[in-house]
PDB file of C-alpha atoms and ligand atoms in Angstrom:
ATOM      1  CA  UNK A  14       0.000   0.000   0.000  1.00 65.00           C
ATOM      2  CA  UNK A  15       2.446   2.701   0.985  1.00 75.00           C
ATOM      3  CA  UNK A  16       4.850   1.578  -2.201  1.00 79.00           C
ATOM      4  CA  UNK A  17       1.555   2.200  -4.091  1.00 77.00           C
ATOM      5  CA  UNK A  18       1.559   6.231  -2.357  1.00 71.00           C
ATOM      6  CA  UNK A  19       5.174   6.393  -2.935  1.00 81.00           C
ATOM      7  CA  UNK A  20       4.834   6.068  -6.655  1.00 80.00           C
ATOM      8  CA  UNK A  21       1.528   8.278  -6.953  1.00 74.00           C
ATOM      9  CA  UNK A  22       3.554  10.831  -4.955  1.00 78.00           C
ATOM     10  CA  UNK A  23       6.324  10.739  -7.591  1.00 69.00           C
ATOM     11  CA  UNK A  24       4.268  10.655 -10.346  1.00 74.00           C
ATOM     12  CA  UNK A  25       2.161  13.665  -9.190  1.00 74.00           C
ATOM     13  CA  UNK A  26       5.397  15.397  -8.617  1.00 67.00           C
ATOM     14  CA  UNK A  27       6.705  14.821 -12.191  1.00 68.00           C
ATOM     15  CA  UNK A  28       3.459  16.053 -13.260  1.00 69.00           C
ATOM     16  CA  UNK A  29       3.640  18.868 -11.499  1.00 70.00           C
ATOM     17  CA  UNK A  30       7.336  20.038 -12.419  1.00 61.00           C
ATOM     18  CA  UNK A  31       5.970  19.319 -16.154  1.00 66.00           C
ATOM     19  CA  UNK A  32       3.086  21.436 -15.868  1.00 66.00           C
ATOM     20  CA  UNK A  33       5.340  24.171 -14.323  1.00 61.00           C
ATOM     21  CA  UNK A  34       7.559  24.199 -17.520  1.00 59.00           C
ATOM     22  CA  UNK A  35       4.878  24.257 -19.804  1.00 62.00           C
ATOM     23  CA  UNK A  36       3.210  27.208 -17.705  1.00 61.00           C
ATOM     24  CA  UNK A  37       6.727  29.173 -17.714  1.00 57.00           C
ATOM     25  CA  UNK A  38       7.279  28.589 -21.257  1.00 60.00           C
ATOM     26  CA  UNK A  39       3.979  29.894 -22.022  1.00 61.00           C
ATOM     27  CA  UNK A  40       4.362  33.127 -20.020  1.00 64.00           C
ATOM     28  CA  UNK A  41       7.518  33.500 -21.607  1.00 65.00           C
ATOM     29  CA  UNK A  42       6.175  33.323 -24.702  1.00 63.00           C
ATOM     30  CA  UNK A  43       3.214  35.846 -23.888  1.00 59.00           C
ATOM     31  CA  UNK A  44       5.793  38.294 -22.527  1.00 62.00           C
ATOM     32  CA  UNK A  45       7.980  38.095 -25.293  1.00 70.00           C
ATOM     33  CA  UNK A  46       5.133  38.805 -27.958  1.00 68.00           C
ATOM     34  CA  UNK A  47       4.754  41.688 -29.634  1.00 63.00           C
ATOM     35  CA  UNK A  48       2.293  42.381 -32.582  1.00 58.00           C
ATOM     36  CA  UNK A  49       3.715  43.769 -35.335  1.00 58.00           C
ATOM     37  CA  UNK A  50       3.597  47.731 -36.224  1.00 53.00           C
ATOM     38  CA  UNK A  51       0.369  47.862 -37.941  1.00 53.00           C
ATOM     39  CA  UNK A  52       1.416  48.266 -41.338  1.00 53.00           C
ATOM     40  CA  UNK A  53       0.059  52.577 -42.728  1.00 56.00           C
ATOM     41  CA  UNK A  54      -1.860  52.210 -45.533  1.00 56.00           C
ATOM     42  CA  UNK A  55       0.657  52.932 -48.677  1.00 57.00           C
ATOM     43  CA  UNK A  56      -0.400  56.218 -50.675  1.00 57.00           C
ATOM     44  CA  UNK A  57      -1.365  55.068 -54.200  1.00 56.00           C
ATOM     45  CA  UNK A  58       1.372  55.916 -56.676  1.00 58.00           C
ATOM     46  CA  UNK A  59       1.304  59.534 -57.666  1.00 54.00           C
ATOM     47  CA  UNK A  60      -0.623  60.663 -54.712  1.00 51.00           C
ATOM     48  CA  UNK A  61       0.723  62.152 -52.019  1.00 50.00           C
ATOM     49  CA  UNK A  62      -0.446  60.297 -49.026  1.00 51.00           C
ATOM     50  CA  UNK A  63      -1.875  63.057 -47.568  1.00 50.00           C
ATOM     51  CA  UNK A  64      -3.474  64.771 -49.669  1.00 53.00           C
ATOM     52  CA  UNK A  65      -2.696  68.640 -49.026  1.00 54.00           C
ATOM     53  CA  UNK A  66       0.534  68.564 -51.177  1.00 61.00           C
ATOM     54  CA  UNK A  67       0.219  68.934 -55.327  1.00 57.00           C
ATOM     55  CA  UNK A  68       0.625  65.476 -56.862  1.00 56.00           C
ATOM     56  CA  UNK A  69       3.668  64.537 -58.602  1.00 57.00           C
ATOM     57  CA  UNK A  70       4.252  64.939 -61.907  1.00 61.00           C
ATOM     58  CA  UNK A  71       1.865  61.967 -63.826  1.00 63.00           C
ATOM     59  CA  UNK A  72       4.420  59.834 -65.485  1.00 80.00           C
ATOM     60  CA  UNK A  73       4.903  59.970 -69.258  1.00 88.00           C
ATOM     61  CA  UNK A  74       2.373  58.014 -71.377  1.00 94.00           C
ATOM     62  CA  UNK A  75       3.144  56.074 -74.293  1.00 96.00           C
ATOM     63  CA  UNK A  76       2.721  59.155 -76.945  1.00 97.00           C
ATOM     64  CA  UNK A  77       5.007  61.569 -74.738  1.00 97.00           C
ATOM     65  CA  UNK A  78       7.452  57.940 -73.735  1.00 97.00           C
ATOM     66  CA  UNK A  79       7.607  57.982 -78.075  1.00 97.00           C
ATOM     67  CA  UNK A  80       7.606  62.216 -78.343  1.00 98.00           C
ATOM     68  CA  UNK A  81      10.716  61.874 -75.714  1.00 98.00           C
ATOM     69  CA  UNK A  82      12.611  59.123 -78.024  1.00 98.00           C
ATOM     70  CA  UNK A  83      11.606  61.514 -81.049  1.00 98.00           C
ATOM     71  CA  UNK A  84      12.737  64.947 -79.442  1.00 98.00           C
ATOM     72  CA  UNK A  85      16.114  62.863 -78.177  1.00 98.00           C
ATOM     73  CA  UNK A  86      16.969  61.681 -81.861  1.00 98.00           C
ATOM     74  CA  UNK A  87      15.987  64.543 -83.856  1.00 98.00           C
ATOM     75  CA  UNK A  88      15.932  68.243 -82.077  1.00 98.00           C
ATOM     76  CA  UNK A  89      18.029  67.670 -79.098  1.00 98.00           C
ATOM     77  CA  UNK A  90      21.294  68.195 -80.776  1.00 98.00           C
ATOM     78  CA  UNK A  91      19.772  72.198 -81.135  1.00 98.00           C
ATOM     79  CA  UNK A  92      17.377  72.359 -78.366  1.00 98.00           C
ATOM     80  CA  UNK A  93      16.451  71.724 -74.778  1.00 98.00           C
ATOM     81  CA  UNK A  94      13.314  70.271 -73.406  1.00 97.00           C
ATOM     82  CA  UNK A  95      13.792  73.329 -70.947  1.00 97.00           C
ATOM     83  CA  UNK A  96      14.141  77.008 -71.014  1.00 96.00           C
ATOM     84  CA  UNK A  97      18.107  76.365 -71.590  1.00 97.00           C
ATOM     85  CA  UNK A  98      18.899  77.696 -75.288  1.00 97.00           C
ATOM     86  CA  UNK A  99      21.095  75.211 -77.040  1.00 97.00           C
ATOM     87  CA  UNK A 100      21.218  76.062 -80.668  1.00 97.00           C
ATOM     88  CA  UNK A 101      17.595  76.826 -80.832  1.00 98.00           C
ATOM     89  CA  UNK A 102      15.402  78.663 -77.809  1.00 98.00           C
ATOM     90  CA  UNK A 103      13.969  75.823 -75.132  1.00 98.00           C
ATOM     91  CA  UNK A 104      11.211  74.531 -76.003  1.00 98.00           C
ATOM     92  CA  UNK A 105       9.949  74.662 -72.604  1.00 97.00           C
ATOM     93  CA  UNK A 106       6.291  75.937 -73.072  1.00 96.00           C
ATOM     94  CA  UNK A 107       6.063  75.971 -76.426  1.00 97.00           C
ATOM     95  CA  UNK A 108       2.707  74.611 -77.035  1.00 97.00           C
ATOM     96  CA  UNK A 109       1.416  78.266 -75.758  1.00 96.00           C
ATOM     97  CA  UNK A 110       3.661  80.469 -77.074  1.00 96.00           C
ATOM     98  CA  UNK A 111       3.798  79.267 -81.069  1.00 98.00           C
ATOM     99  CA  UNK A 112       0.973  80.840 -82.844  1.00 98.00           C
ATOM    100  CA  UNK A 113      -0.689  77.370 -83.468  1.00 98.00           C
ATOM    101  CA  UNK A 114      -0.402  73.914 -83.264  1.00 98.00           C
ATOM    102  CA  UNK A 115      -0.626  73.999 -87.617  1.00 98.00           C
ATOM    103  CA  UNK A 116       2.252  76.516 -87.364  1.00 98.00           C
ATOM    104  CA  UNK A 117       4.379  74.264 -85.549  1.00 98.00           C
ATOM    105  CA  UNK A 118       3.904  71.332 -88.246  1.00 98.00           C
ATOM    106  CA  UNK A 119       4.700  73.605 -91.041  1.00 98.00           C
ATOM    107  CA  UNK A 120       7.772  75.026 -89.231  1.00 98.00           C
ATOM    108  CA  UNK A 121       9.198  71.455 -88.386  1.00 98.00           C
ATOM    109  CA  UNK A 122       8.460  69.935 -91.610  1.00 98.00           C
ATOM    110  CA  UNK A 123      10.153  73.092 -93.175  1.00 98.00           C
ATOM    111  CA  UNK A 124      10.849  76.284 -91.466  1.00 98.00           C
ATOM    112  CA  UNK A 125      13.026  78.083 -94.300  1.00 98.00           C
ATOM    113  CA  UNK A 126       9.224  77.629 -96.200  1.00 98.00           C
ATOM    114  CA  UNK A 127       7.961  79.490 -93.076  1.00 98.00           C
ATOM    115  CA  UNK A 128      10.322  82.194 -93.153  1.00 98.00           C
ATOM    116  CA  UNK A 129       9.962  82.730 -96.807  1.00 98.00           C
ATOM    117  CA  UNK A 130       6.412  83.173 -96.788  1.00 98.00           C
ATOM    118  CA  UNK A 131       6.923  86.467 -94.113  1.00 98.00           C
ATOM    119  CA  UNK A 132       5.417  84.844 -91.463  1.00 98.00           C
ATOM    120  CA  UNK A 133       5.858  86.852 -88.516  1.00 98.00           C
ATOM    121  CA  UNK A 134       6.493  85.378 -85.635  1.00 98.00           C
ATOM    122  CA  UNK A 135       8.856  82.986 -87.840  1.00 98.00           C
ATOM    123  CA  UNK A 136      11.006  85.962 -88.877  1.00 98.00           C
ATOM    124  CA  UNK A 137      10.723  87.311 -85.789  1.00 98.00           C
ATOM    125  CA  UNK A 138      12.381  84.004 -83.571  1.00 98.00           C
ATOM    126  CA  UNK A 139      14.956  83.229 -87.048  1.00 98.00           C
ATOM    127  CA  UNK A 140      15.698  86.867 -86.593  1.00 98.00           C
ATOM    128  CA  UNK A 141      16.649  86.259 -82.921  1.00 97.00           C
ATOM    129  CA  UNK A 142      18.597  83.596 -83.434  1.00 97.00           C
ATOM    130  CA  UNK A 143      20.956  85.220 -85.741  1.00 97.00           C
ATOM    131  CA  UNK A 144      19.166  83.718 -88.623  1.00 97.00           C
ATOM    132  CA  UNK A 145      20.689  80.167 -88.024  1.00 96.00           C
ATOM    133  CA  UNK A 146      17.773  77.982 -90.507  1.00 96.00           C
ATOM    134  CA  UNK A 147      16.361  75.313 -88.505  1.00 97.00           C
ATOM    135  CA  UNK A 148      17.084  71.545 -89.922  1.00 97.00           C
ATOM    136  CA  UNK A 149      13.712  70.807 -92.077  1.00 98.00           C
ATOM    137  CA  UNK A 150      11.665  67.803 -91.051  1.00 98.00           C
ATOM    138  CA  UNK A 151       9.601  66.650 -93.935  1.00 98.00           C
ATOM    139  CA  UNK A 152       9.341  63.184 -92.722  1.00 98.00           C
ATOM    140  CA  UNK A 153       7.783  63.514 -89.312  1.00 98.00           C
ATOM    141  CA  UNK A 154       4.423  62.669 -89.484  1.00 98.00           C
ATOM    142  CA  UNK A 155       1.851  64.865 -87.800  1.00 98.00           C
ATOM    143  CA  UNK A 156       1.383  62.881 -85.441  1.00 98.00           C
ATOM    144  CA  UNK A 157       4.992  62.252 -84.296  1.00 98.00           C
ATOM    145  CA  UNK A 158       4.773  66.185 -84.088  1.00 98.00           C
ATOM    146  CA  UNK A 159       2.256  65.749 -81.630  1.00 98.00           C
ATOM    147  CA  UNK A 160       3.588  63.462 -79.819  1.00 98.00           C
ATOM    148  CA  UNK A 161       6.846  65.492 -79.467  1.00 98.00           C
ATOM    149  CA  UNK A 162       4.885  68.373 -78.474  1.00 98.00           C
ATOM    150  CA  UNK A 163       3.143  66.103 -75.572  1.00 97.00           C
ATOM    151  CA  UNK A 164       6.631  65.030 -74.504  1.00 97.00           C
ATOM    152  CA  UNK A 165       7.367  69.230 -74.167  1.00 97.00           C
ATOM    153  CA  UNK A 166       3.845  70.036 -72.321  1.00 96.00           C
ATOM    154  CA  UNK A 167       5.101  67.496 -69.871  1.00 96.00           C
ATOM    155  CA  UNK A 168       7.910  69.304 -68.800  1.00 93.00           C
ATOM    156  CA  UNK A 169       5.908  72.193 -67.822  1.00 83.00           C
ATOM    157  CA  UNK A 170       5.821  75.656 -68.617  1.00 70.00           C
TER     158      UNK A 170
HETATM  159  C1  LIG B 219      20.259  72.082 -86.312  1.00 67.91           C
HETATM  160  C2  LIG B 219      19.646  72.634 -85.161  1.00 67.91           C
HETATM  161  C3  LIG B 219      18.169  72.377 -84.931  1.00 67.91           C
HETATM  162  C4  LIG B 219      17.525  71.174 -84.888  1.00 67.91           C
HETATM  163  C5  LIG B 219      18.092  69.779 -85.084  1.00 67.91           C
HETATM  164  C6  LIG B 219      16.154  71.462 -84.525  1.00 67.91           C
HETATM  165  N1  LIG B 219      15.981  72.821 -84.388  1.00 67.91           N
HETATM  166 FE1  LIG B 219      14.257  73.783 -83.917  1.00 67.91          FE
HETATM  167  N2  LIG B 219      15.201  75.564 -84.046  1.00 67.91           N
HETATM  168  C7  LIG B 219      16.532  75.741 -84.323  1.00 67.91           C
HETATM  169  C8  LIG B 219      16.836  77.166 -84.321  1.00 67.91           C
HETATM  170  C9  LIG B 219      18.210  77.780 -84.542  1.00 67.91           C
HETATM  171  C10 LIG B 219      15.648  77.833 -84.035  1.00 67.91           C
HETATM  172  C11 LIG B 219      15.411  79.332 -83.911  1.00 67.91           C
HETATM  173  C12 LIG B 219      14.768  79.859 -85.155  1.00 67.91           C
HETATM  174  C13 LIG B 219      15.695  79.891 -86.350  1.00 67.91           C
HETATM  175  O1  LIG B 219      16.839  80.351 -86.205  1.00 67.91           O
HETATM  176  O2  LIG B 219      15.262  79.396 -87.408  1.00 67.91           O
HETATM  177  C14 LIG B 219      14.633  76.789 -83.854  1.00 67.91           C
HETATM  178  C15 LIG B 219      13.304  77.061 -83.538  1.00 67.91           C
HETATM  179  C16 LIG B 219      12.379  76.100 -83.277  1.00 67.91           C
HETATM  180  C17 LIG B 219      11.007  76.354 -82.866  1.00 67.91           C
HETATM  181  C18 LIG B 219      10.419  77.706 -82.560  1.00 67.91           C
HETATM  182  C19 LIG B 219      10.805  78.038 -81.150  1.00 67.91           C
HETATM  183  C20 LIG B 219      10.064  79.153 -80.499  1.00 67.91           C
HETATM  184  O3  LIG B 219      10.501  79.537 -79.415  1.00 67.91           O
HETATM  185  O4  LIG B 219       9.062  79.607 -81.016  1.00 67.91           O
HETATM  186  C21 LIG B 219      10.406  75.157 -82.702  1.00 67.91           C
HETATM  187  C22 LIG B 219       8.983  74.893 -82.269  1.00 67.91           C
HETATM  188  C23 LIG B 219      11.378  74.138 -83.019  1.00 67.91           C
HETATM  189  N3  LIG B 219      12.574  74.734 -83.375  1.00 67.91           N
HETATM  190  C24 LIG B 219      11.129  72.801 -82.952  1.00 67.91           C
HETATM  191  C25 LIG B 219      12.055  71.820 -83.273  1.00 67.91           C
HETATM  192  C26 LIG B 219      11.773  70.400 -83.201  1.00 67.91           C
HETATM  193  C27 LIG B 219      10.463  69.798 -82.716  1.00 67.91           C
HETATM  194  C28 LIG B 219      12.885  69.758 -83.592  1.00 67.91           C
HETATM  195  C29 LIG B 219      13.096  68.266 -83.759  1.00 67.91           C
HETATM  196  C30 LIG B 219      12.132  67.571 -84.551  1.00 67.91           C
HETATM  197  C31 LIG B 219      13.895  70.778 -83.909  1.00 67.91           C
HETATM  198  N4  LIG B 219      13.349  72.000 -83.695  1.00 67.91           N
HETATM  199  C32 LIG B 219      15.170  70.510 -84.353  1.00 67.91           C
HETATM  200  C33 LIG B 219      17.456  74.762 -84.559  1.00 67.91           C
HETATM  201  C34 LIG B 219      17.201  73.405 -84.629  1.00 67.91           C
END
């Protein structure tokens, strides 16, 4: 009988010292927890976040992503996409200062034409720029113009 209580008090001890560990290493691991930083909504891209500052600059599209390859290849040599004068003024802003969009074709298809025909504000910017002709581009379609010109109202002014 008393063997019998001997062994029940060693196996309630064992219990107990098991029980013990588990309940330490769960406080442990309740102390030692810590949620993670709730995570701030990201601002979508191109907004600000929060809201009171201007908006970036939108990204180029495709037309102004193909105007910048064409201005790059064919007009940067003379002129800048900003108000810097290369060999030609900046074309910063030129969409409102040219008389019209069907100006600007017939001056980059073929400016000398322009000039010729008296057209004022033609002689008056040739004039200005000690009457260095501008290359003639007869093979840029319209709509590359365009596209050039979107490319140069992205860059402000
Ligand atoms: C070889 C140099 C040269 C190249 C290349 C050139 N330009 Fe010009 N551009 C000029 C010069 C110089 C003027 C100033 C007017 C003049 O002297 O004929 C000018 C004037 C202009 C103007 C009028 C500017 C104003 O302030 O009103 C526009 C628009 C223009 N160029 C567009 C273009 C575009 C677009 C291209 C490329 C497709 C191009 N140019 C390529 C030299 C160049």
């Amino acid at each position: 009988m008393e063997e019998t209580i001997k062994r029940l008090q060693i196996a309630l001890g064992v219990l107990l010292i098991a029980l013990l560990v588990v309940f330490i290493t769960g406080a442990a691991l309740i102390i030692s927890y810590k949620p993670e930083a709730p995570v701030a909504a990201k601002p979508a891209p191109g907004t600000s976040g929060t809201e009171t500052t201007a908006p970036a600059p939108a990204a180029l599209d495709a037309v102004a992503q193909k105007g910048e390859s064409l201005f790059k290849n064919n007009c940067a040599a003379c002129h800048s996409a900003g108000d810097d004068v290369v060999v030609g003024p900046g074309l910063k802003g030129i969409s409102k200062r040219a008389p019209s969009k069907d100006w600007l074709y017939k001056w980059i298809h073929n400016s000398s034409a322009v000039v010729a025909s008296g057209d004022a504000y033609g002689n008056q910017i040739f004039n200005k720029f000690n009457k260095i002709p501008m290359q003639s581009f007869p093979d840029l379609a319209n709509e590359d113009i365009d596209a050039i010109l979107k490319y140069l109202d992205a860059q402000g002014g």
